[in-house]
XYZ file of C-alpha atoms in Angstrom:
685
model
C -68.336 2.400 62.543
C -68.742 2.496 58.755
C -66.653 1.313 55.821
C -66.274 3.711 52.907
C -65.566 2.342 49.431
C -67.068 5.077 47.251
C -63.916 7.163 47.295
C -60.675 6.477 49.157
C -60.945 3.343 51.282
C -61.643 4.538 54.816
C -63.153 3.757 58.217
C -65.601 6.346 59.554
C -67.058 6.816 63.033
C -69.464 9.723 63.094
C -67.589 12.802 61.840
C -64.186 11.108 62.273
C -62.682 9.321 59.298
C -59.511 7.245 59.055
C -58.227 6.933 55.473
C -56.185 3.739 55.183
C -52.650 3.951 53.884
C -51.846 1.983 50.697
C -50.916 -1.531 51.769
C -51.621 -5.163 51.064
C -54.189 -5.371 53.922
C -55.973 -2.394 52.310
C -56.125 -4.332 49.029
C -57.552 -7.304 50.905
C -60.177 -5.232 52.712
C -61.296 -3.576 49.469
C -61.649 -6.940 47.731
C -63.731 -8.339 50.593
C -65.974 -5.270 50.861
C -66.619 -5.218 47.119
C -68.163 -8.670 47.578
C -69.594 -8.149 51.051
C -71.797 -10.947 52.412
C -70.467 -13.404 49.806
C -67.602 -15.895 50.051
C -64.521 -14.661 48.196
C -62.039 -17.309 47.061
C -58.467 -17.220 48.303
C -57.226 -17.265 44.700
C -59.151 -14.105 43.865
C -57.937 -12.363 47.044
C -54.344 -13.257 46.217
C -54.741 -11.769 42.751
C -56.289 -8.628 44.227
C -53.352 -8.228 46.632
C -50.348 -9.181 44.470
C -51.680 -9.151 40.913
C -51.269 -11.901 38.356
C -47.675 -12.692 39.384
C -47.898 -13.907 42.965
C -45.107 -14.945 45.330
C -44.693 -18.602 46.153
C -45.790 -17.875 49.730
C -48.967 -16.057 48.699
C -51.308 -18.415 50.548
C -49.488 -17.991 53.871
C -49.066 -14.248 53.293
C -52.834 -13.955 52.731
C -53.451 -15.389 56.179
C -51.019 -12.824 57.606
C -52.935 -10.001 55.896
C -56.174 -11.281 57.406
C -54.605 -11.236 60.890
C -53.374 -7.664 60.353
C -56.849 -6.561 59.311
C -58.420 -8.173 62.349
C -55.954 -6.307 64.587
C -56.804 -3.050 62.802
C -60.505 -3.677 63.400
C -59.853 -4.338 67.073
C -57.778 -1.150 67.390
C -60.550 1.042 65.964
C -63.441 -0.779 67.647
C -64.828 -2.343 64.469
C -67.176 -5.174 65.433
C -67.422 -6.596 61.899
C -65.533 -9.852 61.576
C -63.697 -11.496 58.711
C -64.861 -15.100 58.658
C -62.951 -18.002 57.170
C -65.152 -20.049 54.835
C -64.298 -23.090 52.703
C -61.843 -21.922 50.059
C -61.676 -18.280 51.150
C -63.041 -15.538 53.391
C -66.200 -13.473 53.850
C -66.975 -10.133 55.468
C -70.501 -9.246 56.583
C -71.926 -5.746 56.162
C -75.262 -3.941 55.966
C -76.303 -0.700 54.214
C -75.660 1.394 57.366
C -72.116 -0.015 57.717
C -70.944 -0.015 54.060
C -71.550 2.955 51.770
C -71.680 0.788 48.625
C -74.579 -1.232 50.023
C -76.182 1.985 51.259
C -75.939 3.479 47.772
C -77.514 0.442 46.134
C -80.266 0.317 48.756
C -81.152 3.995 48.184
C -81.180 3.528 44.416
C -83.580 0.590 44.789
C -85.852 2.635 47.046
C -85.727 5.516 44.572
C -86.884 3.180 41.796
C -89.996 2.462 43.841
C -90.878 6.171 43.776
C -91.281 6.349 40.012
C -94.804 7.754 40.361
C -93.408 10.740 42.277
C -90.522 12.219 40.225
C -89.652 14.838 42.843
C -89.332 12.209 45.567
C -87.322 9.916 43.297
C -84.995 12.778 42.379
C -84.432 13.583 46.043
C -83.722 9.918 46.851
C -81.224 9.588 43.996
C -79.386 12.751 45.002
C -79.204 11.328 48.520
C -77.684 8.116 47.108
C -75.123 10.020 45.015
C -74.060 12.050 48.062
C -72.332 8.908 49.367
C -69.666 9.177 46.641
C -66.644 10.939 48.092
C -64.080 11.259 45.330
C -61.854 9.044 43.218
C -62.743 5.389 43.680
C -60.248 3.427 45.790
C -57.579 6.054 45.223
C -55.483 4.651 48.087
C -55.794 1.003 46.997
C -52.843 -0.107 44.872
C -54.427 -3.147 43.237
C -54.226 -3.459 39.473
C -56.834 -6.233 39.479
C -59.420 -4.224 41.441
C -58.915 -1.091 39.366
C -59.156 -3.128 36.177
C -62.121 -5.339 37.052
C -64.095 -3.685 39.856
C -63.719 0.094 39.618
C -65.267 0.344 36.099
C -68.290 -1.634 37.289
C -68.798 0.649 40.295
C -68.342 3.735 38.139
C -71.027 2.419 35.787
C -73.492 2.138 38.680
C -72.906 5.791 39.512
C -73.256 6.873 35.867
C -76.630 5.134 35.647
C -77.830 7.071 38.685
C -76.526 10.370 37.264
C -78.268 9.632 33.952
C -81.500 9.060 35.812
C -81.161 12.295 37.783
C -80.714 14.251 34.545
C -83.670 12.446 32.939
C -85.848 13.436 35.897
C -84.699 17.059 35.765
C -85.508 17.235 32.053
C -88.897 15.592 32.611
C -89.655 18.127 35.362
C -88.668 21.040 33.112
C -85.660 21.982 35.259
C -83.197 22.215 32.371
C -80.980 24.779 34.113
C -80.289 22.378 36.975
C -79.652 19.548 34.520
C -77.066 21.651 32.683
C -74.988 22.027 35.840
C -74.616 18.247 36.150
C -74.322 17.599 32.418
C -71.485 20.038 31.689
C -69.341 18.151 34.198
C -70.517 14.671 33.160
C -69.825 15.190 29.447
C -66.302 16.488 30.082
C -65.361 13.774 32.555
C -66.917 11.025 30.372
C -66.504 12.282 26.769
C -67.390 8.909 25.227
C -70.693 8.548 27.114
C -73.156 9.489 24.378
C -76.255 9.538 26.579
C -74.853 12.442 28.604
C -74.201 14.383 25.400
C -77.732 13.675 24.212
C -79.151 14.983 27.492
C -76.910 18.061 27.349
C -77.944 18.908 23.783
C -81.601 18.469 24.709
C -81.230 20.648 27.821
C -79.489 23.396 25.821
C -82.125 23.296 23.097
C -85.025 23.354 25.545
C -83.362 26.345 27.231
C -83.446 28.274 23.926
C -79.741 27.830 23.178
C -79.969 26.237 19.735
C -76.511 27.331 18.522
C -74.827 25.901 21.630
C -76.763 22.669 21.215
C -75.508 22.296 17.628
C -71.956 23.182 18.672
C -72.073 20.474 21.331
C -73.230 17.935 18.728
C -70.343 18.865 16.430
C -67.906 18.566 19.340
C -69.033 15.062 20.353
C -69.180 13.934 16.718
C -65.580 15.052 16.230
C -64.467 13.263 19.387
C -66.157 9.988 18.410
C -64.677 10.043 14.906
C -61.172 11.020 16.007
C -60.832 8.855 19.117
C -63.026 5.847 18.364
C -63.616 5.931 14.622
C -67.421 5.703 14.955
C -70.365 7.941 14.134
C -72.778 9.303 16.740
C -75.645 7.015 17.734
C -78.939 7.101 15.793
C -80.692 8.871 18.682
C -78.047 11.619 18.709
C -78.355 12.041 14.943
C -82.147 12.273 15.210
C -81.840 14.882 17.937
C -79.412 16.937 15.836
C -81.874 16.832 12.937
C -84.684 18.058 15.175
C -82.495 20.909 16.484
C -81.434 21.882 12.952
C -85.074 22.057 11.870
C -86.043 23.985 14.967
C -88.697 21.423 15.782
C -90.713 21.235 18.953
C -89.485 18.227 20.940
C -92.739 18.173 22.833
C -92.903 17.636 26.570
C -90.128 15.579 28.093
C -92.885 13.136 28.938
C -93.691 10.966 31.936
C -91.172 8.649 33.436
C -91.600 4.884 33.410
C -89.676 2.144 35.227
C -87.871 -0.613 33.424
C -85.523 -3.380 34.514
C -81.790 -3.227 33.878
C -79.639 -6.204 34.873
C -82.090 -7.323 37.491
C -82.558 -3.932 39.191
C -85.692 -1.867 38.640
C -84.505 1.496 37.385
C -86.942 4.180 36.297
C -86.137 5.710 32.945
C -87.986 8.159 30.720
C -90.757 6.911 28.510
C -90.460 7.362 24.764
C -90.910 10.977 23.712
C -92.682 12.195 20.566
C -90.371 13.669 17.976
C -91.290 15.444 14.822
C -88.588 13.979 12.612
C -90.454 11.457 10.449
C -87.348 9.873 8.985
C -85.691 8.559 12.097
C -82.945 6.042 11.576
C -83.915 2.431 12.159
C -82.792 0.798 15.351
C -81.786 -2.689 16.313
C -84.025 -5.560 17.374
C -82.126 -8.377 19.096
C -82.678 -11.943 17.989
C -84.735 -10.936 14.949
C -84.527 -12.896 11.745
C -82.452 -10.763 9.417
C -82.993 -10.529 5.661
C -80.139 -8.789 3.905
C -80.448 -9.738 0.261
C -82.299 -12.272 -1.869
C -79.151 -14.371 -2.130
C -78.130 -14.064 1.508
C -77.615 -16.971 3.857
C -80.296 -18.364 6.114
C -81.717 -15.791 8.484
C -80.423 -16.165 12.012
C -81.142 -14.447 15.291
C -77.863 -12.606 15.383
C -79.088 -9.532 17.184
C -79.054 -7.266 14.126
C -81.806 -5.138 12.640
C -84.045 -6.867 10.122
C -84.329 -5.351 6.675
C -87.000 -5.955 4.090
C -86.345 -8.611 1.501
C -87.203 -7.869 -2.092
C -90.866 -8.309 -2.579
C -91.682 -8.229 1.129
C -94.564 -6.123 2.287
C -93.706 -2.693 3.641
C -94.486 -1.683 7.203
C -98.018 -0.357 7.335
C -99.215 2.514 9.517
C -100.785 -0.084 11.788
C -97.438 -1.821 12.047
C -95.748 1.447 12.938
C -98.133 1.784 15.829
C -96.814 -1.499 17.138
C -99.757 -3.876 16.587
C -100.912 -5.479 13.352
C -103.775 -7.889 12.928
C -102.887 -11.074 11.069
C -103.447 -11.135 7.365
C -101.670 -10.221 4.138
C -100.376 -6.705 3.603
C -100.653 -5.544 -0.012
C -97.834 -3.585 -1.572
C -98.837 0.062 -2.172
C -98.890 1.674 -5.550
C -95.798 3.617 -6.621
C -95.547 6.749 -4.512
C -98.758 6.121 -2.616
C -99.368 5.210 0.995
C -99.655 1.542 1.973
C -103.131 0.152 1.542
C -104.714 -1.642 4.492
C -104.650 -5.421 4.381
C -107.813 -6.893 2.954
C -110.004 -8.164 5.731
C -107.581 -7.093 8.429
C -108.768 -4.981 11.313
C -106.026 -2.657 12.490
C -105.705 -2.119 16.192
C -106.072 1.549 16.892
C -103.156 3.422 18.419
C -103.469 6.668 20.395
C -103.438 9.620 18.060
C -100.495 11.997 18.506
C -101.016 15.656 19.259
C -101.652 17.916 16.319
C -98.503 18.743 14.456
C -96.538 15.980 16.146
C -95.680 12.523 14.852
C -93.909 9.684 16.570
C -90.673 8.293 15.209
C -91.694 5.086 13.395
C -90.567 1.736 14.695
C -87.938 0.062 12.545
C -90.039 -3.050 13.039
C -93.505 -3.325 14.574
C -93.863 -4.823 18.007
C -96.472 -7.305 16.741
C -96.720 -8.389 13.110
C -97.633 -11.436 11.041
C -94.805 -13.982 11.103
C -92.561 -13.169 8.129
C -91.030 -15.763 5.849
C -87.353 -16.645 6.301
C -85.697 -16.517 2.866
C -83.204 -19.263 2.023
C -83.552 -21.051 5.352
C -80.677 -23.526 5.565
C -79.809 -26.255 8.075
C -81.744 -27.276 11.168
C -83.742 -29.816 9.144
C -84.291 -32.167 12.093
C -85.116 -29.339 14.480
C -87.531 -27.715 12.026
C -89.308 -31.016 11.398
C -89.632 -31.749 15.115
C -90.922 -28.261 15.915
C -93.415 -28.343 13.043
C -94.674 -31.763 14.135
C -95.123 -30.478 17.669
C -97.115 -27.455 16.481
C -99.377 -29.441 14.158
C -100.085 -32.273 16.595
C -103.694 -32.492 17.857
C -104.240 -30.534 21.088
C -104.060 -32.625 24.256
C -107.368 -33.843 25.657
C -108.999 -31.819 28.425
C -111.263 -28.851 29.007
C -111.312 -26.006 26.525
C -109.551 -23.669 28.901
C -106.467 -25.871 29.213
C -103.118 -24.168 29.035
C -101.891 -23.463 25.511
C -99.267 -25.544 23.796
C -95.911 -23.997 24.688
C -92.611 -24.625 22.909
C -89.336 -23.042 24.047
C -86.520 -22.518 21.535
C -83.415 -21.547 23.490
C -79.719 -21.146 22.902
C -76.851 -18.691 22.649
C -77.253 -15.233 21.096
C -76.914 -15.469 17.327
C -77.550 -19.214 17.203
C -80.677 -19.014 14.996
C -83.614 -19.240 17.407
C -85.826 -16.649 15.737
C -85.196 -17.992 12.256
C -86.092 -21.548 13.281
C -89.253 -20.458 15.098
C -90.457 -18.373 12.157
C -89.608 -21.050 9.599
C -91.467 -23.751 11.538
C -94.427 -21.423 12.054
C -94.704 -20.862 8.321
C -94.557 -24.608 7.690
C -97.378 -25.129 10.216
C -99.516 -22.170 9.113
C -102.452 -24.332 7.981
C -102.923 -25.480 11.589
C -103.579 -21.894 12.728
C -106.424 -20.382 10.724
C -106.631 -17.354 13.060
C -103.141 -16.324 12.027
C -99.587 -16.284 13.343
C -98.139 -13.307 15.183
C -94.526 -12.403 15.878
C -94.376 -10.544 19.208
C -91.121 -8.733 19.960
C -90.449 -8.951 23.695
C -87.679 -6.354 23.818
C -87.550 -2.727 22.813
C -85.299 -1.356 20.109
C -82.532 -0.746 22.679
C -82.663 -4.344 23.908
C -84.498 -3.628 27.169
C -87.390 -5.979 28.044
C -90.933 -4.806 27.459
C -93.168 -4.938 30.570
C -95.420 -7.990 30.694
C -98.608 -5.945 31.102
C -97.784 -3.856 28.024
C -97.157 -6.956 25.904
C -100.289 -8.666 27.252
C -102.451 -5.676 26.311
C -101.030 -5.565 22.773
C -101.440 -9.313 22.286
C -104.998 -9.320 23.627
C -105.889 -6.550 21.196
C -104.289 -8.398 18.282
C -106.071 -11.652 19.168
C -109.353 -9.784 19.359
C -108.819 -8.699 15.752
C -107.882 -12.202 14.596
C -110.173 -14.543 12.717
C -111.855 -17.720 13.888
C -109.879 -20.735 15.018
C -106.609 -21.063 16.819
C -103.718 -18.585 16.584
C -99.977 -19.004 17.044
C -97.804 -16.530 18.947
C -94.020 -16.348 18.631
C -92.733 -14.494 21.694
C -89.352 -13.441 20.376
C -86.312 -12.731 22.597
C -87.936 -13.304 25.985
C -85.768 -12.054 28.849
C -87.334 -13.903 31.786
C -90.273 -16.140 32.657
C -92.301 -13.309 34.207
C -92.667 -11.752 30.752
C -94.348 -14.910 29.463
C -96.639 -16.153 32.208
C -99.441 -13.557 31.686
C -99.516 -14.447 27.984
C -100.134 -18.143 28.624
C -103.653 -17.397 29.900
C -104.726 -15.134 27.034
C -107.672 -16.223 24.896
C -109.510 -14.857 21.950
C -113.214 -14.006 22.015
C -115.375 -15.785 24.569
C -116.078 -19.348 23.585
C -113.347 -19.364 20.965
C -111.829 -22.569 22.310
C -108.313 -23.107 23.609
C -105.874 -20.251 23.813
C -103.190 -19.657 21.206
C -100.213 -21.922 20.798
C -97.041 -20.203 21.973
C -93.454 -20.507 20.749
C -90.955 -18.745 23.004
C -87.459 -17.851 21.812
C -85.013 -16.939 24.538
C -81.336 -16.997 25.373
C -82.366 -18.170 28.837
C -83.227 -21.763 29.669
C -86.474 -20.706 31.438
C -86.625 -23.994 33.304
C -88.969 -22.487 35.899
C -91.515 -21.663 33.207
C -91.429 -25.191 31.827
C -91.692 -26.616 35.346
C -94.821 -24.585 36.203
C -96.586 -24.430 32.828
C -95.293 -27.450 30.949
C -94.116 -27.446 27.374
C -91.394 -28.763 25.111
C -87.825 -27.445 24.795
C -85.655 -27.211 21.685
C -82.097 -26.151 22.616
C -79.985 -25.042 19.655
C -76.225 -25.392 19.286
C -73.830 -24.359 16.545
C -74.159 -25.736 13.019
C -72.600 -29.027 12.072
C -69.862 -28.896 9.464
C -72.347 -30.153 6.862
C -74.884 -27.453 7.751
C -72.225 -24.719 7.590
C -71.127 -25.890 4.147
C -74.755 -26.018 2.995
C -75.256 -22.434 4.162
C -72.237 -21.290 2.157
C -73.579 -23.133 -0.905
C -76.969 -21.452 -0.544
C -75.579 -17.989 0.103
C -72.622 -17.828 -2.258
C -73.758 -20.163 -4.989
C -72.732 -23.696 -5.863
C -70.233 -22.684 -8.543
C -68.200 -20.399 -6.264
C -68.130 -22.743 -3.259
C -67.503 -26.026 -5.061
C -64.606 -24.443 -6.936
C -62.798 -24.158 -3.561
C -64.358 -26.697 -1.181
C -61.365 -26.815 1.186
C -61.343 -23.049 1.528
C -65.094 -23.080 2.186
C -64.595 -25.566 5.024
C -61.785 -23.369 6.402
C -64.075 -20.340 6.381
C -66.751 -22.255 8.249
C -64.181 -23.405 10.815
C -62.842 -19.879 11.387
C -66.448 -18.811 12.037
C -66.731 -21.646 14.541
C -69.826 -22.896 12.642
C -71.653 -20.061 14.423
C -74.739 -19.037 12.410
C -74.444 -15.297 13.082
C -70.774 -15.279 12.080
C -71.479 -17.220 8.887
C -74.329 -14.820 8.106
C -72.066 -11.779 8.327
C -69.258 -13.512 6.448
C -71.468 -14.421 3.498
C -72.820 -10.866 3.344
C -69.254 -9.574 3.071
C -68.308 -12.138 0.415
C -71.404 -11.354 -1.643
C -70.139 -7.784 -2.010
C -66.790 -9.137 -3.287
C -67.695 -11.675 -5.983
C -64.128 -11.773 -7.337
C -62.470 -12.617 -4.015
C -61.153 -16.168 -3.827
C -62.397 -18.123 -0.813
C -58.824 -19.189 0.060
C -57.736 -15.538 0.218
C -60.833 -14.721 2.252
C -60.003 -17.515 4.721
C -56.451 -16.177 5.200
C -57.727 -12.619 5.633
C -60.463 -13.628 8.071
C -58.165 -15.868 10.100
C -55.825 -12.963 10.915
C -58.478 -11.212 13.051
C -61.908 -12.852 12.779
C -63.621 -10.674 15.396
C -62.588 -7.404 13.774
C -63.569 -8.638 10.314
C -66.869 -10.325 11.143
C -68.662 -7.015 10.814
C -70.317 -5.081 8.012
C -68.428 -1.863 7.433
C -71.491 0.052 6.264
C -73.519 -1.140 9.258
C -71.333 -1.568 12.372
C -74.294 -2.886 14.395
C -74.073 -6.026 12.237
C -71.068 -7.545 13.994
C -70.234 -10.568 16.080
C -68.551 -8.359 18.685
C -71.624 -6.142 18.937
C -73.841 -9.190 19.339
C -71.690 -10.503 22.191
C -71.459 -7.083 23.819
C -75.243 -6.789 23.901
C -75.575 -10.287 25.341
C -72.992 -9.659 28.068
C -74.614 -6.309 28.790
C -77.774 -8.105 29.894
C -75.945 -10.023 32.599
C -75.909 -9.134 36.263
C -72.495 -7.505 36.920
C -71.355 -10.398 39.113
C -72.252 -12.955 36.471
C -70.461 -10.848 33.886
C -67.371 -10.754 36.107
C -67.483 -14.518 36.605
C -67.836 -15.143 32.884
C -64.924 -12.821 32.126
C -62.830 -14.759 34.636
C -63.744 -18.067 32.983
C -63.102 -16.792 29.462
C -59.713 -15.307 30.323
C -58.555 -18.309 32.331
C -57.542 -21.768 31.155
C -60.225 -24.224 29.971
C -59.613 -26.257 33.127
C -61.673 -23.673 35.044
C -64.730 -25.314 33.469
C -63.806 -28.796 34.653
C -66.157 -30.585 37.023
C -64.205 -30.833 40.270
C -66.954 -32.394 42.335
C -69.375 -30.867 44.826
C -66.677 -30.133 47.438
C -64.488 -27.915 45.240
C -66.254 -25.132 43.377
C -63.045 -23.356 42.396
C -62.953 -19.616 41.679
C -66.345 -19.759 39.926
C -68.884 -21.884 41.831
C -70.921 -24.496 40.020
C -74.129 -22.551 40.697
C -72.682 -19.539 38.852
C -71.569 -21.715 35.947
C -75.085 -23.142 35.755
C -76.507 -19.613 35.531
C -74.092 -18.778 32.723
C -75.047 -21.964 30.887
C -78.714 -21.077 31.380
C -78.000 -17.659 29.835
C -76.603 -19.365 26.720
C -72.990 -18.273 27.292
C -71.613 -21.666 28.281
C -72.182 -24.603 25.964
C -72.457 -28.236 26.939
C -69.211 -30.196 26.749
C -67.253 -32.241 25.940
C -64.629 -31.644 27.075
C -65.920 -31.276 30.613
C -69.476 -30.318 31.513
C -69.159 -26.889 29.851
C -67.165 -25.067 27.234
C -67.024 -21.523 25.830
C -67.335 -20.969 22.096
C -63.983 -19.931 20.657
C -65.349 -16.691 19.189
C -66.931 -15.686 22.485
C -63.755 -16.482 24.420
C -61.692 -14.484 21.927
C -64.106 -11.561 22.200
C -63.823 -11.384 26.001
C -60.031 -11.542 25.872
C -59.856 -8.940 23.109
C -62.160 -6.598 25.051
C -59.989 -6.991 28.153
C -56.829 -6.145 26.174
C -58.436 -3.027 24.711
C -59.646 -1.945 28.151
C -56.194 -2.475 29.629
C -54.540 -0.439 26.871
C -56.960 2.433 27.449
C -56.319 2.264 31.192
C -52.572 2.390 30.611
C -52.998 5.377 28.283
C -54.916 7.291 30.935
């Protein structure tokens, strides 16, 4: 006997299938199966059955529904039991008895076949064959359709994307078109499907249809969502317009998404040399000479006036430490004096690679107008300049972890302290970006190879590495054993910036932790003084304090706010505070660069979470603050303490008071706003 969730809720025995009629027990069964093998709280089950407005007898009625389900199981010979656990219920299932688990198991096995694209394609098609129509069409639960169905649909879309990527990589564009025509019409806002469709059409010799498809999706995005196509879509359109050779679809390479290994295509060569820059999470951002202190707000860095341009070596991803001279007007950048560039593989004749918006490894840049964090910067600098601990030359390198929420200023602090301590590292200081432009983590072996090459080109003495935006401890461990040339003494000092707490890394390798929180009121005011000028701020000190409070003293929010105010020098701060207070999330964005937004920063951070953690965080953010109270070890409530600890470790929950945890007001408002928008779209459909 099998349970079927990937379509109408049903029980199947061989070729015979019983589709359950809409009922409250069906709602209960769906909620349990969606969280199979895990305890599900009675409160959540009651919401899944009756919605947000529950009858006074909901607890007793839940027990009645459980009894009815058990009788149904007995009638149809289902041996699976529904077990009562403290605070709720649990149902046990395995991949052969629940199609959702079977789908996930087949996708995981397919990811292990990344060296054999044909076998992986076959395995993924086998996984997708388990989907049997509209998800939970016979389950009348608003909560499940609002919170669970979109998550399941996303898992399927990821598998379909991968199938189309494999077909394109194998040169089977005709087969890909069959899937992509349907996918783009069913999911018109899913830009990746449109990108694949345009590429498949173009590779099939249908240039005019490819351009027509681009115009169609561009019109949809502008009319329905008010946004432009993504940079990758715009680059692809440019290549199609020019009639350029896209080159081979390229090999496929695995990467990790939300904890699951999913194989995705490697970067392809494109001939458009002027590709749009892409984002680099947690990078120190420089927007203008008079801008506020750079913070790791998850927005693309731009060059400050007078900063050195990206050299060809930087575009290849690795740059040896040393100064980079500014090129003459109109000429190519000159190589840095005394620097030895690390060679990159030469592209095929007639083909160039789209340049990186920022190199993967580069000398640590200066942070203009760094403001606040005086105590933290002094402590970090003192730690970096302290004499190395006694012991053999091959002792583990000095490791410092700078952690905290997304947009809290980790990268800026690390870079500022590194510049202050530069005399202690004669071999140079390197900024190593640990994520790709799309926010996905770079494999540890790839980073280790790049760093080893860069250290080999460094000078004598000790070097400093800033490993920026580390996703997990496994990315870092191989880098803590790297050394320069033989006999060069201890390995480089390492500063890690990460949203994660990485307690396991500190436990196994030692080190020192600097956890950042929001600015103090004094630091926020100082940032406004630095960014906007003393005359403007001190003319309206109360309004300046109000602006800082509306931003929640959050560095990324203050950074975006000051950028907006700098473009409006005549706007009074009091008027700006009133305007911002009406809808801070919508207005903490740069209109000419939508990626520079607090909402976008939070979306990218939440997108890194495992779906179950994301669901738990959404529940906490939408519920009352009492959900974060410490109720003791015997009462975990709807979100267990272990889950709350994981969310705190990911930088999404802050330390109290009140209570052991709290959620930043901007982040809580973002989650609630996103839920309202999603609900409105669901109602419209």
